[in-house]
Structure formats: C-alpha cells, structure tokens
XYZ file of C-alpha atoms in Angstrom:
411
model
C 14.073 7.082 -37.091
C 11.233 4.553 -37.516
C 11.804 1.311 -36.535
C 8.682 -1.270 -37.763
C 8.412 -4.479 -38.627
C 5.787 -6.130 -41.934
C 4.635 -9.542 -40.411
C 1.475 -11.251 -42.933
C 1.341 -8.678 -44.667
C 0.724 -5.433 -42.008
C 3.652 -3.362 -41.324
C 3.854 -1.987 -38.158
C 4.997 0.321 -36.152
C 7.431 -0.327 -32.937
C 8.924 2.837 -32.537
C 9.277 6.453 -33.817
C 12.210 8.777 -32.547
C 15.030 10.634 -33.070
C 19.140 10.337 -33.462
C 20.455 11.672 -30.217
C 24.588 9.323 -30.499
C 26.534 7.565 -32.655
C 29.171 5.034 -30.596
C 31.466 3.316 -33.394
C 33.125 0.480 -31.710
C 37.120 1.108 -30.633
C 38.425 -1.489 -32.683
C 39.074 -0.385 -36.413
C 38.353 -4.424 -37.254
C 35.461 -4.270 -35.753
C 32.930 -1.954 -38.494
C 29.886 -1.344 -35.457
C 28.194 1.891 -34.637
C 25.545 2.030 -31.747
C 23.314 4.494 -32.479
C 21.461 5.972 -28.987
C 17.588 7.132 -29.875
C 15.197 9.313 -28.274
C 11.908 9.937 -28.145
C 9.533 13.015 -28.075
C 9.834 12.746 -23.766
C 13.571 13.308 -24.498
C 12.239 17.025 -25.990
C 9.579 17.695 -23.800
C 12.179 17.624 -20.756
C 14.504 19.863 -22.348
C 12.298 22.825 -23.295
C 11.088 25.662 -20.681
C 7.721 26.908 -21.219
C 5.341 29.420 -19.808
C 1.839 28.795 -20.383
C -1.173 29.273 -21.356
C -0.419 32.113 -23.774
C -3.073 34.518 -23.444
C -3.371 33.807 -20.305
C -4.987 31.879 -16.878
C -7.114 28.775 -17.942
C -10.228 28.787 -15.001
C -12.069 26.237 -14.413
C -10.854 23.521 -17.494
C -10.651 19.915 -17.444
C -6.729 19.032 -17.591
C -7.576 17.436 -20.668
C -8.941 20.228 -22.713
C -12.554 21.045 -22.214
C -15.733 18.807 -21.684
C -15.756 16.612 -24.404
C -12.851 17.772 -25.934
C -10.600 14.341 -27.334
C -8.630 16.098 -30.514
C -5.319 17.313 -30.793
C -6.620 21.243 -31.398
C -8.844 21.724 -28.194
C -7.603 24.109 -25.595
C -6.771 22.596 -22.456
C -3.032 22.324 -19.888
C -1.947 18.838 -21.947
C -2.111 20.451 -24.896
C -1.167 23.756 -23.793
C 1.857 22.478 -22.669
C 3.125 20.411 -25.670
C 1.894 23.805 -27.760
C 4.126 26.064 -25.681
C 7.090 23.093 -26.473
C 6.558 22.844 -30.474
C 5.135 20.210 -30.183
C 3.159 19.443 -33.404
C -0.517 19.083 -33.290
C -0.700 16.575 -36.226
C 1.308 14.235 -33.692
C -0.342 14.263 -29.766
C -3.764 11.860 -28.783
C -5.720 14.051 -26.132
C -8.299 12.639 -23.809
C -10.123 15.903 -22.226
C -9.263 14.237 -18.828
C -11.354 13.883 -15.430
C -11.309 16.671 -13.128
C -11.898 20.095 -13.302
C -9.260 22.383 -12.408
C -9.417 25.425 -10.522
C -6.416 27.890 -11.613
C -4.204 26.171 -14.438
C -0.872 27.831 -15.565
C 3.116 27.017 -15.806
C 5.866 29.971 -14.867
C 9.754 28.895 -15.904
C 9.008 24.987 -16.078
C 10.131 22.507 -17.791
C 7.267 20.789 -19.586
C 7.740 17.097 -18.833
C 8.371 18.427 -15.310
C 4.745 20.417 -16.072
C 3.055 17.499 -17.158
C 4.539 15.154 -14.326
C 2.825 17.153 -12.435
C -1.132 17.222 -13.754
C -0.433 13.014 -13.776
C 0.817 13.010 -10.278
C -2.857 15.609 -9.367
C -4.722 13.295 -11.457
C -3.894 9.935 -11.016
C -3.381 9.661 -15.052
C -1.607 8.472 -18.170
C 1.268 9.960 -20.644
C 3.286 8.469 -22.670
C 5.118 8.137 -26.496
C 3.403 5.863 -28.411
C 5.007 3.856 -31.376
C 3.985 6.282 -33.921
C 5.953 9.131 -32.304
C 2.394 10.872 -30.590
C 1.944 12.423 -27.522
C -0.769 11.013 -25.589
C -2.954 11.137 -22.876
C -4.943 9.173 -20.697
C -7.252 10.680 -18.143
C -8.337 8.130 -14.818
C -11.056 6.913 -16.975
C -9.785 6.538 -19.831
C -9.552 2.926 -18.871
C -13.054 2.863 -17.851
C -14.686 3.894 -21.095
C -12.592 2.711 -23.644
C -12.890 -0.926 -25.875
C -9.196 -2.086 -26.154
C -9.415 -1.511 -21.872
C -12.727 -2.739 -20.738
C -12.653 -6.357 -23.306
C -9.464 -8.688 -23.324
C -7.477 -7.859 -25.881
C -5.676 -11.672 -25.810
C -5.297 -14.354 -23.287
C -1.756 -16.164 -22.705
C -2.236 -18.972 -21.123
C 0.837 -20.635 -20.352
C 2.845 -18.924 -23.399
C 4.778 -17.082 -21.256
C 8.780 -17.602 -20.726
C 8.772 -15.726 -17.623
C 6.190 -14.105 -15.348
C 8.059 -12.943 -11.590
C 5.755 -10.831 -9.348
C 5.969 -8.712 -5.773
C 3.111 -9.735 -2.971
C 4.300 -6.768 -0.048
C 3.218 -4.152 1.489
C 6.108 -1.618 0.694
C 3.432 0.105 -1.856
C 0.562 0.521 1.446
C -1.025 4.021 1.812
C -3.546 4.057 4.409
C -2.994 7.815 5.512
C -3.709 10.229 2.395
C -2.889 14.111 3.287
C -4.048 16.083 -0.169
C -3.699 19.542 -0.071
C -5.191 21.774 -2.303
C -5.219 25.589 -2.408
C -8.411 28.035 -3.497
C -7.098 31.133 -5.193
C -9.176 34.238 -5.305
C -8.583 37.579 -7.217
C -8.066 40.664 -6.337
C -9.577 44.185 -7.854
C -7.424 44.918 -10.496
C -4.789 47.623 -10.147
C -1.207 48.260 -11.779
C 1.198 44.992 -10.484
C 4.280 45.322 -12.386
C 6.572 48.261 -13.932
C 9.918 48.529 -15.197
C 11.953 50.150 -12.354
C 14.808 51.473 -15.207
C 14.063 53.572 -18.654
C 14.421 51.329 -21.696
C 17.126 52.153 -23.591
C 15.724 51.757 -27.675
C 18.074 52.266 -30.699
C 16.616 53.495 -33.698
C 14.653 50.768 -35.320
C 15.019 48.272 -33.354
C 12.807 45.574 -31.079
C 13.299 44.684 -27.715
C 11.622 42.115 -26.057
C 10.930 42.459 -22.047
C 9.126 39.161 -19.945
C 7.175 41.327 -16.839
C 7.385 38.217 -14.318
C 4.138 38.246 -11.653
C 4.684 37.227 -8.300
C 1.291 35.522 -8.428
C -0.886 33.840 -11.020
C -3.000 36.949 -12.414
C -6.514 36.861 -14.832
C -7.413 40.186 -17.005
C -3.724 41.762 -17.592
C -4.293 45.111 -19.381
C -0.903 45.642 -21.762
C 0.589 49.088 -21.094
C -1.044 51.599 -22.575
C 0.995 54.880 -23.619
C 1.258 58.254 -22.135
C -0.817 57.401 -19.707
C 2.262 53.594 -18.372
C 5.200 54.618 -20.940
C 6.596 57.738 -23.263
C 9.576 57.204 -25.221
C 11.519 60.053 -25.290
C 15.384 61.011 -26.806
C 16.757 61.531 -24.081
C 16.167 60.319 -20.578
C 16.209 63.261 -18.430
C 13.926 66.541 -18.686
C 14.263 68.949 -22.441
C 14.419 65.548 -24.201
C 11.884 65.289 -27.603
C 8.274 63.266 -27.147
C 8.771 60.162 -29.438
C 5.772 58.446 -28.088
C 4.282 58.163 -31.691
C 7.543 56.116 -33.086
C 6.986 53.021 -30.744
C 4.371 50.273 -30.289
C 3.944 48.059 -27.141
C 2.380 44.726 -27.973
C 2.234 41.512 -25.551
C 1.063 38.829 -25.028
C -0.430 37.296 -20.744
C 0.874 33.615 -19.590
C -0.738 32.841 -16.005
C 2.369 34.418 -13.969
C 4.220 36.604 -16.690
C 3.536 38.954 -19.670
C 5.809 39.013 -22.926
C 6.481 42.062 -24.383
C 7.614 42.940 -27.386
C 8.689 46.929 -27.747
C 9.186 48.227 -31.257
C 10.401 51.723 -32.345
C 10.142 52.185 -36.438
C 11.490 55.953 -35.494
C 14.882 57.168 -36.867
C 16.420 58.501 -33.589
C 17.361 56.269 -30.367
C 14.672 56.499 -27.252
C 14.208 56.578 -23.940
C 10.861 54.318 -22.558
C 10.274 56.593 -18.944
C 7.811 56.942 -17.124
C 3.996 57.782 -17.607
C 1.945 59.944 -16.262
C 0.361 57.145 -14.196
C 3.267 56.434 -12.082
C 6.377 59.373 -11.704
C 8.875 56.168 -11.142
C 7.858 53.154 -13.059
C 7.321 52.769 -16.914
C 5.639 50.414 -18.898
C 3.059 49.319 -16.332
C 1.024 46.334 -15.827
C -2.421 45.828 -14.646
C -4.494 43.310 -13.548
C -6.342 40.963 -11.141
C -3.718 39.047 -9.170
C -4.595 36.234 -7.279
C -4.331 35.180 -3.850
C -4.351 31.386 -1.948
C -5.546 29.852 0.732
C -4.644 26.186 1.402
C -7.292 23.123 1.885
C -6.378 19.662 3.118
C -8.431 16.797 3.058
C -7.450 13.687 5.090
C -8.740 10.083 5.284
C -7.679 7.429 7.029
C -8.000 3.340 6.981
C -7.676 2.605 9.985
C -7.524 -1.466 9.947
C -4.625 -0.735 7.908
C -2.848 1.246 10.261
C -3.926 -1.940 12.814
C -2.125 -4.314 10.847
C 1.283 -2.769 8.678
C 1.319 0.587 10.985
C 0.977 4.658 9.989
C 1.936 4.739 5.769
C 1.108 7.828 4.496
C 0.860 9.759 1.606
C 1.315 13.448 0.886
C 0.891 15.997 -2.242
C 0.077 19.825 -3.189
C -2.530 20.230 -6.099
C -1.732 24.087 -6.536
C -4.219 23.899 -9.699
C -7.780 22.457 -7.576
C -8.825 23.931 -4.128
C -12.491 22.425 -4.582
C -12.561 19.989 -0.809
C -14.821 17.282 -2.076
C -12.163 17.124 -4.819
C -9.247 16.988 -2.921
C -11.387 14.789 -0.602
C -11.816 12.372 -3.137
C -8.612 11.959 -4.368
C -7.696 11.136 -0.204
C -10.281 8.211 -0.872
C -9.221 7.051 -3.806
C -5.591 6.461 -2.900
C -5.547 4.939 0.667
C -9.095 2.655 -1.013
C -6.318 1.283 -3.784
C -3.240 1.400 -1.635
C -5.127 0.335 1.894
C -3.659 -3.384 1.345
C -0.840 -5.189 -0.233
C -1.302 -6.098 -3.273
C 0.235 -7.799 -6.725
C 3.062 -5.755 -8.359
C 5.944 -6.048 -10.277
C 4.394 -8.210 -12.996
C 6.398 -8.877 -15.471
C 5.847 -11.069 -18.120
C 8.508 -12.118 -20.759
C 6.991 -13.773 -24.055
C 9.368 -14.943 -27.364
C 7.613 -15.375 -31.130
C 7.592 -19.145 -31.192
C 4.687 -19.298 -33.116
C 3.103 -16.785 -35.780
C 0.173 -16.402 -33.217
C 2.462 -14.573 -30.235
C 4.294 -13.260 -32.713
C 1.364 -11.086 -34.432
C 0.460 -10.006 -30.423
C 3.813 -9.146 -30.057
C 4.250 -6.784 -33.020
C 0.434 -5.167 -32.130
C 0.066 -5.501 -28.222
C -0.276 -1.086 -27.328
C 0.344 0.312 -23.757
C -2.845 0.459 -21.411
C -4.540 -2.873 -23.810
C -6.025 -5.289 -21.348
C -5.090 -9.098 -21.734
C -5.947 -11.458 -19.404
C -3.029 -14.054 -18.610
C -2.939 -17.509 -17.431
C -0.086 -19.030 -14.993
C -1.998 -22.248 -12.604
C 1.930 -22.876 -11.526
C 1.942 -19.379 -10.038
C -1.899 -19.166 -8.616
C -2.884 -16.971 -11.473
C -6.163 -18.154 -13.618
C -7.400 -15.885 -16.196
C -6.989 -12.956 -14.439
C -7.155 -9.628 -16.761
C -4.113 -6.785 -16.786
C -3.591 -3.759 -18.222
C -0.260 -3.328 -20.058
C 2.361 -0.292 -18.474
C 4.847 -0.744 -20.309
C 6.985 -2.867 -23.287
C 10.578 -3.331 -23.460
C 11.556 -5.338 -26.783
C 14.571 -6.672 -28.270
C 15.028 -8.186 -31.544
C 17.843 -10.592 -31.999
C 18.907 -11.911 -35.553
C 18.066 -10.286 -37.828
C 14.764 -10.073 -36.524
C 14.167 -13.320 -36.337
C 14.069 -13.827 -32.369
C 11.519 -11.090 -30.779
C 11.305 -10.869 -26.548
C 8.621 -8.623 -24.870
C 8.823 -8.022 -21.657
C 5.057 -6.780 -20.536
C 5.196 -4.885 -17.337
C 1.677 -5.700 -15.944
C -0.918 -3.967 -13.694
C -4.248 -5.831 -11.772
C -7.132 -4.811 -13.823
C -9.626 -3.468 -11.000
C -12.534 -0.900 -12.068
C -13.546 -0.051 -8.381
C -10.420 1.967 -7.458
C -10.824 5.157 -9.740
C -12.868 8.068 -8.117
C -15.126 10.108 -9.481
C-alpha cells in the first residue's frame, strides 16, 4: 500500500506498507471499512534470525565497512536485513560510528537485534515514507546537509506547541560494561550424540548450536568425523560415498545439510576421531572478560541526586570506547533539558502544505514561538504523526522535535 499526495506538480510519498487487517463497520447500512496497515518494522519484529551468514564479524563498523554507505555493503545492520529477507534495493545504510570487536546474532528477532545496536551506538533506525530501511549513525546528523542546515523556519506558524522541562531524564552516573573476547585454539566444539537416520534419496537439515561465538569453523570431514552405514550397529555396509555434508556457519551456530544420494536408508555414525559423536565440528571458540567504564557528574548528583544508567554491550570491549560512551551519556543528560517538544502545523496556506508533505525524519528545522520563549531555535525531527482529512483538503502534522546540538556526540 502506498499513500501519496500530488501538490504543485510534485508527487510526494507519505507512507509505504502492507495491509494487515480489514475491519468492516458492523452496521450493514454504513458501508465503511477500516484498513490497518503496517510498515517494515512489523516484518522485522516477526523474523527470527541467525547472523552473519558465513561466520562472525570481527572489527567492523555497526552499519558496514569503513566508507560503505551502499545497500550492498556487508556489516551488522546489512546482515540483519538480509537474513530477515529484506530486499537490498530498499535500504539506505550509514556506515556507523563504532567499530565492534565481534558481532553476531543467535536466534533473535531481527528488530530486537537492530535495537541493541541502536542502543549501543545511540543511532537511529526507521522505515521511511518509501518503505526503505534507513540507518543513521550518531554522527549522521553532524555531517549530512539536511541535518546541518535548517530546511525551513516555522515562524509562529504552528497552531500548537508544547513541551516539558523537567529532571525526569537526568542521567549523572553511567556504568557502561563491555566484553573483551579472546579466541581459544581451534578444537572440536560440537558433535551429535545420536545416530542420524537418513532415508534414501533424501536430505536432512540440522542446526549445531554452540555455547559461545566461534570463528574459523571447519565442517565435519567424511570418515574422520562421520561415516554413513546401512546399519546403526556393527556389521553394516559403509556407504559414506553416497552422502554429502555441507554447511553454513553463523556467529554461534552452524546449519548442516546432509544429503543421501544413494538408494539405501543410512545411519550417520561416528567417524575415527571419536567413538561417541558424529558430524563433529571444529572451530575457535571465544571466551569473554567484562570491562566496565564509569563516569559521574558530581555537580549534577549534588543537585538532583544519583540518577544512574547502565548497559552491557557484548560486542565492544575497548575501554576507551566504553568510557567515551559513558562520558557522552552524562554530558548529554547531566542537566534537565526541554523534552517531548510537539509542534502541530496545519496546511493553512500553500507554503505550509508543501512543508507538511516534504519534511522528513532527521530534517533540521528552525522554530520561533516568542510567547513560549523560543526564538530561532533549531531542532531535529524525530517523529511525525500525520492526519489527512476531508478528502485530502486538510493535512495536520504533529512534529516531535529534539534540540539540535553538535556538542553531545562523542567521537
């Protein structure tokens, strides 16, 4: 479903998603039907994934490799979208600001995986008006033209503007815990205790799940790590040549595909490397040690009391980066600030109508509301709620704004 508007010769996208629910009016004489639509967030919230395909990522930017901003670049956000079945042509990804020591996903919903990365980097992910997945690092608004230069000035042109100024969101103590991962020497880390029964001309898929993340995985080797026999007991005929074992490593698992091309039912039994396990896998397994960075604003705690924030980033163990995170949080939230700024604008003239149809998330705008003490102050658009009424004649936008500030982002 696409919702758009044509004004002054320009066709503007307003929404792109899928129909989810049809609710006809219960009274037969009222021929109305409400159609509930969802965008890509719903799709990502439902997809459970393992990632990245091909094995764990090491020393990689959150969005993709250094300098990569294209949809086809590899990286955590790109990998999540790919494993969730998201089309490569419907994504715009920033490369990210943080280098992650290791990154992987194990049996987690795609949207939850993205939220973890957004929380760790203090970045921004959303589905835009064209249905594209967009990722903006915490530095995106510092280096992008539409965020560094005001796109429009709302000078007393709003019909409502409200905000809160309180200490509810003050954070003056930050505990940022990370994990420093160390790879152990390659060894056998997994094997199947049961003998796998495989019918003739059939294929079986098996997931090997590991206790910790791994790298440099080696698939089971025929004869050494498994054999195919016509009997699970002594006396069967060896048909190992009739079976192929392929697989794909992920961060904490491996998908094994075992194919029997022969005409006999077979059993996959232990090979020569171990008498009790079959389909044995070798890899370098990682173990972790926690590092915690601590930052306190004593001036703020003296005024507002201790207000703590804690988070654990399992993909980052560099102390300097963890401390930068802690310092950035305390610096940004150590004192009360204007929060929940909501500005309502109606298309009362053609100039405003054009703005209502074309302003996007993360755009920088200037606001003046003299009676509220706001004079030529710049904000970022964090959220837009839109109502289109009277057959498209009336458009009402609620903009939820965050004050533009170039001093609160750590490097």
